Short mmCIF file of C-alpha atoms (C1' of nucleotides) in Angstrom, two decimals:
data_model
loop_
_atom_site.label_atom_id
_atom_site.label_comp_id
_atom_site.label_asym_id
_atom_site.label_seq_id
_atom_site.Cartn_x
_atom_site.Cartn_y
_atom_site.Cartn_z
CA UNK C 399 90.67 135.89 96.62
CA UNK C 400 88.66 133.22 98.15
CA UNK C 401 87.22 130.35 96.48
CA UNK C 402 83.14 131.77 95.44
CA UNK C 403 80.30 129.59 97.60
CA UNK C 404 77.25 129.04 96.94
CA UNK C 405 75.87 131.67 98.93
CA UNK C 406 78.06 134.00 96.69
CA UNK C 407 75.78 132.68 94.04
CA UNK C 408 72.25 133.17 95.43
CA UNK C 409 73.64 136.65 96.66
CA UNK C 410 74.24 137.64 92.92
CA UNK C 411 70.90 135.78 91.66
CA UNK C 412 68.90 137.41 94.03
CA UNK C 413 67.49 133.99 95.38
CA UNK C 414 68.30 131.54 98.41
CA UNK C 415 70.96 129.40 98.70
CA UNK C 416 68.23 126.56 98.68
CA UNK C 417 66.85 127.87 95.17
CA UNK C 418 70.95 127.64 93.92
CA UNK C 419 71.13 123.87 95.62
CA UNK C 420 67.83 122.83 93.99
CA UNK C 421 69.00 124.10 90.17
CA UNK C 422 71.94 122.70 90.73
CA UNK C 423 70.55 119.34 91.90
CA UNK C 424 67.43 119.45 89.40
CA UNK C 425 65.66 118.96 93.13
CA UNK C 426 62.55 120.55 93.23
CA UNK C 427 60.63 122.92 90.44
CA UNK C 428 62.59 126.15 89.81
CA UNK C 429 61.19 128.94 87.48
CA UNK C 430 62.75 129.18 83.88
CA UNK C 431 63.77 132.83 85.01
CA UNK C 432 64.93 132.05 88.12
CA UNK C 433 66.97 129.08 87.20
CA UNK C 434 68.40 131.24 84.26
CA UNK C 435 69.73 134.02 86.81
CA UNK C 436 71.19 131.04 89.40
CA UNK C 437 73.01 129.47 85.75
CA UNK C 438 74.01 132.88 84.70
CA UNK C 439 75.02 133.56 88.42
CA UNK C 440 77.38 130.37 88.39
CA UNK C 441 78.78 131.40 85.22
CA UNK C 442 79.70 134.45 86.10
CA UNK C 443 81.65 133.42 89.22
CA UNK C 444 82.79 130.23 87.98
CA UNK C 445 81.40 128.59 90.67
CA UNK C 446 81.65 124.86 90.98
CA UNK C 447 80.11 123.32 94.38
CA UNK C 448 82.58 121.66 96.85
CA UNK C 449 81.79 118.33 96.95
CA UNK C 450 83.58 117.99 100.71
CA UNK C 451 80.86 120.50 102.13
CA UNK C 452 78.21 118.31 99.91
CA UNK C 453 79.67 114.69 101.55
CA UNK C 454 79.56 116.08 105.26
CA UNK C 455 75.38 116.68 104.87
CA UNK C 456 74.53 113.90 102.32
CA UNK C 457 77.24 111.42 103.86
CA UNK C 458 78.10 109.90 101.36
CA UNK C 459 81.60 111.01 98.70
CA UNK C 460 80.98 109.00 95.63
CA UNK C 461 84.19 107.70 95.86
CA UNK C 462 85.26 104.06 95.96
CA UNK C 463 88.73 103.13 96.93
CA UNK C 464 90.60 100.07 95.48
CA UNK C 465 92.99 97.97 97.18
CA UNK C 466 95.29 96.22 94.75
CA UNK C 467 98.81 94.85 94.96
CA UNK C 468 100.32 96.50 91.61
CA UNK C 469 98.59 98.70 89.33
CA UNK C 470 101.12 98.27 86.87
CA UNK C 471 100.46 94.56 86.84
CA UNK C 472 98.82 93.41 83.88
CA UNK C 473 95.95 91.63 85.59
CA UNK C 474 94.92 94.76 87.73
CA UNK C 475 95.53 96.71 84.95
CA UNK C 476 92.36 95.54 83.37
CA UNK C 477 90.36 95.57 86.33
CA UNK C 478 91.28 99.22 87.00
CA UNK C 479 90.12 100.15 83.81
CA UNK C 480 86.94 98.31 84.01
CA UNK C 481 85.94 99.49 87.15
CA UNK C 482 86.93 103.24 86.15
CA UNK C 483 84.42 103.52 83.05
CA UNK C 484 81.75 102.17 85.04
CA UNK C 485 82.49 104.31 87.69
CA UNK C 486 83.01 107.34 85.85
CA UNK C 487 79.45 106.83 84.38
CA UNK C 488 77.73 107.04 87.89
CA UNK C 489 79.75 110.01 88.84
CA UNK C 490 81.99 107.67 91.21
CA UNK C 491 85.44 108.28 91.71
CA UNK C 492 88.36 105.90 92.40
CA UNK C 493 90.93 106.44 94.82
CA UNK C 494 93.89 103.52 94.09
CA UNK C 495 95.63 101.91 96.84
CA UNK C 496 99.09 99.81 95.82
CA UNK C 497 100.53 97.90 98.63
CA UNK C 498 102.90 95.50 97.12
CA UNK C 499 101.05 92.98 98.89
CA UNK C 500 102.74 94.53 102.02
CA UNK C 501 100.21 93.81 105.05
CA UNK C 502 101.72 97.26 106.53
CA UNK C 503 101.15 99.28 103.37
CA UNK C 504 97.36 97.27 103.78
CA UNK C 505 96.23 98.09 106.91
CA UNK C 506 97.52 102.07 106.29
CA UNK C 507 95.49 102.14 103.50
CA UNK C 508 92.62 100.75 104.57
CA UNK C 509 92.71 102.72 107.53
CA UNK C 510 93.39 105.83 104.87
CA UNK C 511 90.48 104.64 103.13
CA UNK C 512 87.66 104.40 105.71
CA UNK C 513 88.95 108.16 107.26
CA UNK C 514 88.38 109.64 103.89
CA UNK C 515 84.93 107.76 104.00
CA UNK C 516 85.13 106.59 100.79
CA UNK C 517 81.29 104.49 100.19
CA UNK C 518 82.79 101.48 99.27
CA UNK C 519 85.88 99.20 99.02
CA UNK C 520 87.00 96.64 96.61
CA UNK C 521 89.84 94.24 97.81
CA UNK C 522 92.27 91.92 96.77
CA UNK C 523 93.18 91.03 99.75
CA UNK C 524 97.19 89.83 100.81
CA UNK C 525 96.65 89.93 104.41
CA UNK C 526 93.61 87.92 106.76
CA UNK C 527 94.26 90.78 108.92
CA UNK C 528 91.38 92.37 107.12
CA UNK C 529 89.47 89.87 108.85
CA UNK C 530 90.39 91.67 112.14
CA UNK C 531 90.35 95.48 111.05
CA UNK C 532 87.14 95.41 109.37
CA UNK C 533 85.30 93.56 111.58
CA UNK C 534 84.44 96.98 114.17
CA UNK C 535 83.62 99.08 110.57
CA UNK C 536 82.03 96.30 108.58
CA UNK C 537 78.39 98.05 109.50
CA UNK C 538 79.66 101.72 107.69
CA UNK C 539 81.43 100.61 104.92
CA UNK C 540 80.94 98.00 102.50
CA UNK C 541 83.44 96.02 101.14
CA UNK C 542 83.95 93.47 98.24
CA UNK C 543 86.70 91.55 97.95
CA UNK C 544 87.90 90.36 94.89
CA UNK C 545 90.36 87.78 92.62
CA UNK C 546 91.77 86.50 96.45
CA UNK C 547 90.05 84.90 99.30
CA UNK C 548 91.17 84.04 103.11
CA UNK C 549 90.11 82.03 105.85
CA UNK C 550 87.24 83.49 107.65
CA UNK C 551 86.28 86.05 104.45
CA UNK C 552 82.71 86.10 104.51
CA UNK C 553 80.44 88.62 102.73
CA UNK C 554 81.01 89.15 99.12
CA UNK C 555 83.32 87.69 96.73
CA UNK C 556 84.04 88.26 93.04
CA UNK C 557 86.72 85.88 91.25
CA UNK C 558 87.85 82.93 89.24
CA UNK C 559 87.69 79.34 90.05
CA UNK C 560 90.79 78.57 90.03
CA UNK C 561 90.74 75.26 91.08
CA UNK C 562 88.38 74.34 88.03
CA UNK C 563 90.35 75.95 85.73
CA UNK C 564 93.58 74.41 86.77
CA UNK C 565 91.96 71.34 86.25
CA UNK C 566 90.72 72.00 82.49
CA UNK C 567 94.44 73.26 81.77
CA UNK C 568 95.53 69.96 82.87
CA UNK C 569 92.86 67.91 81.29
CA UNK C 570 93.48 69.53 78.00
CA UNK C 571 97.44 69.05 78.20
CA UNK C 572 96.48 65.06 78.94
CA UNK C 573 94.35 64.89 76.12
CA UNK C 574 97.30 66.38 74.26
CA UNK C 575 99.08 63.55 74.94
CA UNK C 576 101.42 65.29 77.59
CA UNK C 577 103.12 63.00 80.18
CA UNK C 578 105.18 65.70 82.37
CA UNK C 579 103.30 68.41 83.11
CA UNK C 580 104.98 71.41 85.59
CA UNK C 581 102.78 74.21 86.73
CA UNK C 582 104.30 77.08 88.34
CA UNK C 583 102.50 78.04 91.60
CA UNK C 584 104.92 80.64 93.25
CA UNK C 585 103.15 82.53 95.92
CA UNK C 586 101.45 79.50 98.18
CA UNK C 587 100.15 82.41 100.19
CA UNK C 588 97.86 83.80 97.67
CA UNK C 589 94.54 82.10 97.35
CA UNK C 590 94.62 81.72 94.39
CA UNK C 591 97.77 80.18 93.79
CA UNK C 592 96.63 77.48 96.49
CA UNK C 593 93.54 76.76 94.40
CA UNK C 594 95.19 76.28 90.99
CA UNK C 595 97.87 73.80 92.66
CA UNK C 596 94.98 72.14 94.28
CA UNK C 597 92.90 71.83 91.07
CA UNK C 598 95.88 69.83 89.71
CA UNK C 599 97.36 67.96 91.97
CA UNK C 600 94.22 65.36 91.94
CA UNK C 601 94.66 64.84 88.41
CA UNK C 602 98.29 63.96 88.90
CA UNK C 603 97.52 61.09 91.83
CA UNK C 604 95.15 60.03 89.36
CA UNK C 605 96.98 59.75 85.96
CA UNK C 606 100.03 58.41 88.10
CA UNK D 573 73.88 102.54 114.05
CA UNK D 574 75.54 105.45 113.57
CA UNK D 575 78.92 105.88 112.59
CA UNK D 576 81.01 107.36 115.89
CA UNK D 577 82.23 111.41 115.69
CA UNK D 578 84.54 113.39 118.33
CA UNK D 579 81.78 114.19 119.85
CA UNK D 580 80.89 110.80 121.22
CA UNK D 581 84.90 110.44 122.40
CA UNK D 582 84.70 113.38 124.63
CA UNK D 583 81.51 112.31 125.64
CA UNK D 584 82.84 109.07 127.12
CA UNK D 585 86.45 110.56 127.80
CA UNK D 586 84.69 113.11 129.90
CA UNK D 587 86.55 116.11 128.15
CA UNK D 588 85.65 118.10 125.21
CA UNK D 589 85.66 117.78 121.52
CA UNK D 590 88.62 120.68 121.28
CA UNK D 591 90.84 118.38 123.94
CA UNK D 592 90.08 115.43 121.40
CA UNK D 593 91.03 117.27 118.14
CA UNK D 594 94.15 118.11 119.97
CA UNK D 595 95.61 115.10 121.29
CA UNK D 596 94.41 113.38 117.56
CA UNK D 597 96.45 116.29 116.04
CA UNK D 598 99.00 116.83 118.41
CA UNK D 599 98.44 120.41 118.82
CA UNK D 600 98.81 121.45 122.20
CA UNK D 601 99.70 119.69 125.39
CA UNK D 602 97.46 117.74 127.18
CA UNK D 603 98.33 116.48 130.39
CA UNK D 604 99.13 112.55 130.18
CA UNK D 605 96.02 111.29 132.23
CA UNK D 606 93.71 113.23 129.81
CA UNK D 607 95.17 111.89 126.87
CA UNK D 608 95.32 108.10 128.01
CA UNK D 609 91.53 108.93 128.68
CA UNK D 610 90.77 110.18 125.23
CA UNK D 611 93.30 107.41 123.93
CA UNK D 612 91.27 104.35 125.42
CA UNK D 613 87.44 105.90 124.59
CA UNK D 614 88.56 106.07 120.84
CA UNK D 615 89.90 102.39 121.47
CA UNK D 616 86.77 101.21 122.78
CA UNK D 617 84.69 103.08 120.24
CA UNK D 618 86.54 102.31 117.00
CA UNK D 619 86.44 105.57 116.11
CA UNK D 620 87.92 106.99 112.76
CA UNK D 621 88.01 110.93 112.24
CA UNK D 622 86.16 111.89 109.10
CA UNK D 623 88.75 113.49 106.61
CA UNK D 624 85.77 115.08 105.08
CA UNK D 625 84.87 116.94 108.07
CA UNK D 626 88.33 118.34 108.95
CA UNK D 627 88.74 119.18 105.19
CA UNK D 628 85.83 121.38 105.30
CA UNK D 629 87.43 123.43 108.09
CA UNK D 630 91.15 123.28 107.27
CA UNK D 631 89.95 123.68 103.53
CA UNK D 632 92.68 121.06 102.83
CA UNK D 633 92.34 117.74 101.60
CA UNK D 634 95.36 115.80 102.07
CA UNK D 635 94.79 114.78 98.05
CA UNK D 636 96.63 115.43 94.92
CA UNK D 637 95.10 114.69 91.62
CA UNK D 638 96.87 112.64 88.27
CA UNK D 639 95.79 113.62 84.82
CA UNK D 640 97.62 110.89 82.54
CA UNK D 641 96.35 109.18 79.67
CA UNK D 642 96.87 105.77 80.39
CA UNK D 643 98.15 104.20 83.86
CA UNK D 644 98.63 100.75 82.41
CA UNK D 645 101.07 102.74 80.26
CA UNK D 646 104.73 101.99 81.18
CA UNK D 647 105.75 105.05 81.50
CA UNK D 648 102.99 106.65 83.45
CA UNK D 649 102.94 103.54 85.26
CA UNK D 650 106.05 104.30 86.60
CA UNK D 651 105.72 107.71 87.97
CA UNK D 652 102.74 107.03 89.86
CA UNK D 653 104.71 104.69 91.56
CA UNK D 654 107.03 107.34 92.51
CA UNK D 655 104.61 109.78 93.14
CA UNK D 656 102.58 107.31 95.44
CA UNK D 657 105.70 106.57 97.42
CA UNK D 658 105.93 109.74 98.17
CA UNK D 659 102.82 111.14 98.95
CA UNK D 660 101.84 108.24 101.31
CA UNK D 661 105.04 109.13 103.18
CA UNK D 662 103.50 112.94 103.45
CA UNK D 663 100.53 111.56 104.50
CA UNK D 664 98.72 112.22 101.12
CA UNK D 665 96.53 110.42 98.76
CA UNK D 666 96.42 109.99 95.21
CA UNK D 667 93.55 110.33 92.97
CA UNK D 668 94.47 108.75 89.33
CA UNK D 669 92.40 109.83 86.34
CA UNK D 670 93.10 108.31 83.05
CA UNK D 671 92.06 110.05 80.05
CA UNK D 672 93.17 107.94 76.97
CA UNK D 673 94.07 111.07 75.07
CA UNK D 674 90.16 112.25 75.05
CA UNK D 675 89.88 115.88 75.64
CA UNK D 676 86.30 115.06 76.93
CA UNK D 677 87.27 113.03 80.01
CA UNK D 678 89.91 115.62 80.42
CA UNK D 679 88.15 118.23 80.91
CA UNK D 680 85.28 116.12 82.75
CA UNK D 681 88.02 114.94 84.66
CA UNK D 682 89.50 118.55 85.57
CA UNK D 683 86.02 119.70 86.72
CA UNK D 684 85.87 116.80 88.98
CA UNK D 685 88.86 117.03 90.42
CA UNK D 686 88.44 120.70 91.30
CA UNK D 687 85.49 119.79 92.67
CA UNK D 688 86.80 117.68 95.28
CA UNK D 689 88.37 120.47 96.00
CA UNK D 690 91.99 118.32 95.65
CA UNK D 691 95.05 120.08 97.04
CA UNK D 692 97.02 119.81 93.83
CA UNK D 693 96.83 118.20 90.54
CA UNK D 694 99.59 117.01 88.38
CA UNK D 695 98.14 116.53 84.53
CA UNK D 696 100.01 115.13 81.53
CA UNK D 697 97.51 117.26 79.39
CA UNK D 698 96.63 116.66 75.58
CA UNK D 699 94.40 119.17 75.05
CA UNK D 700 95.26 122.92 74.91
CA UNK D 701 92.09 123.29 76.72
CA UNK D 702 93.62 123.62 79.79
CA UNK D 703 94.87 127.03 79.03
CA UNK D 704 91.19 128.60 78.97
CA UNK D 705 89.93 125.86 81.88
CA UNK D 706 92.66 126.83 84.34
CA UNK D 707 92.93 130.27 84.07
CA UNK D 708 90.00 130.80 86.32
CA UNK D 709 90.09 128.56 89.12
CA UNK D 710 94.84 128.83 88.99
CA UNK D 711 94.35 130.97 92.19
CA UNK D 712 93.08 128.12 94.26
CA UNK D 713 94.20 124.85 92.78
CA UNK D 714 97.73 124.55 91.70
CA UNK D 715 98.70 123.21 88.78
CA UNK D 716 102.33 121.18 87.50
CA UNK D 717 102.46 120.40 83.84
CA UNK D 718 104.20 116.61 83.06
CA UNK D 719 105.86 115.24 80.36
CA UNK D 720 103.95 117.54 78.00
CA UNK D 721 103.51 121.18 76.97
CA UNK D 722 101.75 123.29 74.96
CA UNK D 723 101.19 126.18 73.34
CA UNK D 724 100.51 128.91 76.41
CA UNK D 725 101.59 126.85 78.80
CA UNK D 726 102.92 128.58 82.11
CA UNK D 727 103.78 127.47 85.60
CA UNK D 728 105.37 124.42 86.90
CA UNK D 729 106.08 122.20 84.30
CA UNK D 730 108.72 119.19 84.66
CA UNK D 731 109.97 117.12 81.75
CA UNK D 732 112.32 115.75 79.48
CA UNK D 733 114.10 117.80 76.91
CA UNK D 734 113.60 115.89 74.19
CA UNK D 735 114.81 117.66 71.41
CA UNK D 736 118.31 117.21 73.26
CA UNK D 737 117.63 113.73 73.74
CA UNK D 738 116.43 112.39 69.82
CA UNK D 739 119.45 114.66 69.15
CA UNK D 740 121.76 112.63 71.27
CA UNK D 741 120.56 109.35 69.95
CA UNK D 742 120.73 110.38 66.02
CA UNK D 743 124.41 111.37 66.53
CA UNK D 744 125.04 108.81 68.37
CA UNK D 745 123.51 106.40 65.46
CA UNK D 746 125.71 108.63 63.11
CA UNK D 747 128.85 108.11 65.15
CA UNK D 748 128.14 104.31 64.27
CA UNK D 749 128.11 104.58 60.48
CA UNK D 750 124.74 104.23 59.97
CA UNK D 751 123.39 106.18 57.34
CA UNK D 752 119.85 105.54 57.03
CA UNK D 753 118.20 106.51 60.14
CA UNK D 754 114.49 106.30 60.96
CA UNK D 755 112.26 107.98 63.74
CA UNK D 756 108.65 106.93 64.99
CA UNK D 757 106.85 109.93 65.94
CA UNK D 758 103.36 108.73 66.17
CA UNK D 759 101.04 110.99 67.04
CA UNK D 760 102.40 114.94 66.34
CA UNK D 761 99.45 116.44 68.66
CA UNK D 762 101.80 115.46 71.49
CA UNK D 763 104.45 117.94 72.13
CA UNK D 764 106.95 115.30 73.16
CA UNK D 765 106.80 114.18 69.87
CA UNK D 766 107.26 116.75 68.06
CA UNK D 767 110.11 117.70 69.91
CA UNK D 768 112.01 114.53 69.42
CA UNK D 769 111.57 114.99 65.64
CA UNK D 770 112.22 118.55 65.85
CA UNK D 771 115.77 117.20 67.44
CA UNK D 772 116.13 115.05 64.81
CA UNK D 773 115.49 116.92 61.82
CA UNK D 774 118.09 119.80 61.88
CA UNK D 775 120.56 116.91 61.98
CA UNK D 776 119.43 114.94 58.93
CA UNK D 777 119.76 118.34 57.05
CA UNK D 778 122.95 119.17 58.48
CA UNK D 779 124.11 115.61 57.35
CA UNK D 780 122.40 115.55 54.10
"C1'" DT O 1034 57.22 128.68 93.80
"C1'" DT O 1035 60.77 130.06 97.00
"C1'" DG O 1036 62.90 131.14 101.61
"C1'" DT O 1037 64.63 130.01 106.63
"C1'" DA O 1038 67.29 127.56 109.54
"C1'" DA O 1039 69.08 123.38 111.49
"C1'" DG O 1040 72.52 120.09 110.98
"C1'" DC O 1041 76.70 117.36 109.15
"C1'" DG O 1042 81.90 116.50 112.08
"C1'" DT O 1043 85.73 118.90 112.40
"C1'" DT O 1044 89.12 122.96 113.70
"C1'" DA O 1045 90.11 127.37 115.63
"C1'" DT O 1046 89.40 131.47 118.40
"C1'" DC O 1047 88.50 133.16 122.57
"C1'" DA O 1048 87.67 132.53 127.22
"C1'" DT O 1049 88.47 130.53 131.78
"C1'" DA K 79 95.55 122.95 131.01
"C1'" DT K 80 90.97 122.75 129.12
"C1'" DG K 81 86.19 124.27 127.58
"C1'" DA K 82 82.45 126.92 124.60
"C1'" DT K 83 81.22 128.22 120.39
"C1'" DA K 84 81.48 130.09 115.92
"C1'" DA K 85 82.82 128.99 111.60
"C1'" DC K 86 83.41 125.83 107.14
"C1'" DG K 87 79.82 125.15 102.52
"C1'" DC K 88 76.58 122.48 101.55
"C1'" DT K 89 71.42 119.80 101.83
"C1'" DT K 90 66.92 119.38 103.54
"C1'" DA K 91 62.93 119.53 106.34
"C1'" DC K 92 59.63 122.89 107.37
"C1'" DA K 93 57.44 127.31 106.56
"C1'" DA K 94 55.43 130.86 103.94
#
DNA sequence: TTGTAAGCGTTATCAT
DNA sequence: ATGATAACGCTTACAA
């Protein structure tokens, strides 16, 4: 049997498919009676409104997709979470992209992304391709990038200073009374990892 | 401005919106001048095909939905990786809910999902709620139970029999010499664990 | 207070 | 080998 609509629903409460929209939507005034049938109605059917039919008129999905290298890394973990139980509260969904900070696995997902026409991105970005692919769909949808930063990234920006906080790690280890003082900065093509080696590396010229 | 549809491609390509859909989709020949035509006008327009618009007709969605309770959970972690790997190669896209063992967001959750009108859903469930909340919309939205059962529980289901397993491991532990042998079995609303003791217990009688 | 109908961007069915 | 046009299931002016 097919999946009810909503016209099945105004059909059965003897009303308009507008009337069914507007309860449904608390949109306009609807009579206690006549809202009553159009609830009944919806029980009765078990309808529940497509939300794909809803996006293609109102344009917009209430979905935001996140790109991310790992979900199953700690860090991302956290931010996953975070963002879901905010999300969740505004009736947002999140769609979660891993791509192994794999500039292939980025640019298919991105491109994934902006076809589902998901309202907004958030980004930690491996690649400065992004630079290049978003530039032509920059004016549709928004995107924030976060935690990593590239050359030419402009628009907006959520993360750590890294280089500051390098520097107080170090500063605190001197203070310690530590002479030799390592700092493991594996991926030099990560942001980030370029800031915290740079936010020590004065501090070493200058204690030497 | 406004974001570019098939429509605007044939415009420029100088065909119509069918001969676009079918050289995006592959879906019936086009002669190779026609197609470079269409090719280049969605190159010059950046244009993206709106997922939501072909789901509404196909009534597909190219999405599968994840109950779990926790992705930053090792375990679960580790299947959505699978799962992801896969689905990306079928051209599909994952929608992760996480639940933390509330029935509320389950069920919140569930209604969402069908909602989007998702082509699947694979749920880890805790609640035996899903019994009553499936049973009206199974027809349209299929359903594969993980890691967990429960009472009523029908369909797909794929998981570990773990009764075998914590059997396994006791007599293993037995086979040592060890004669004190204990078993964490936190929480006893999950069916996994309850199983696992269930496995266990004959044995401790048996040895006893 | 409620109904009518146009429109959203695709695909699919007939035509040509 | 390609084009016209009716769906798809909603929302939203505009009428009544």
């Amino acid at each position: 049997m097919k999946r009810s609509t909503i016209n099945d629903v105004a059909k059965i409460a003897g009303v308009s498919k507008a009337t069914v929209s507007h309860v449904l939507n608390n949109t306009r005034f609807v009579e206690e009676p006549t809202k009553n049938r159009v609830l009944q109605a919806i029980q009765e059917i078990g309808y529940r409104p497509s939300n794909v039919a809803r996006s293609l008129t109102t344009n917009q999905t209430n979905t935001i997709g996140v790109v991310i290298s790992d979900a199953s890394n700690f860090f991302f973990g956290e931010i996953l979470r975070g963002l879901e139980d905010i999300l969740r509260q505004c009736g947002y969904g999140l769609v979660v992209c891993n791509t192994d900070e794999t500039l292939e696995r980025e640019a298919e997902y991105l491109d994934y992304l902006l076809r589902q026409r998901v309202d907004g991105i958030i980004a930690a970005a491996t690649s400065e391709r992004w630079d290049v692919l978003l530039r032509m769909d920059m004016q549709h949808t928004p995107v924030v990038f976060m935690d990593r930063t590239f050359e030419g990234q402009e628009g907006p920006f959520v993360g750590v200073d890294n280089k500051a906080a390098a520097r107080l790690a170090v500063e605190h280890l001197i203070k310690d009374g530590h002479k030799n003082i390592g700092i493991l900065a594996g991926l030099q093509r990560l942001s980030t990892m370029r800031e915290r080696l740079a936010g020590t590396i004065k501090l070493s010229r200058k204690q030497a």
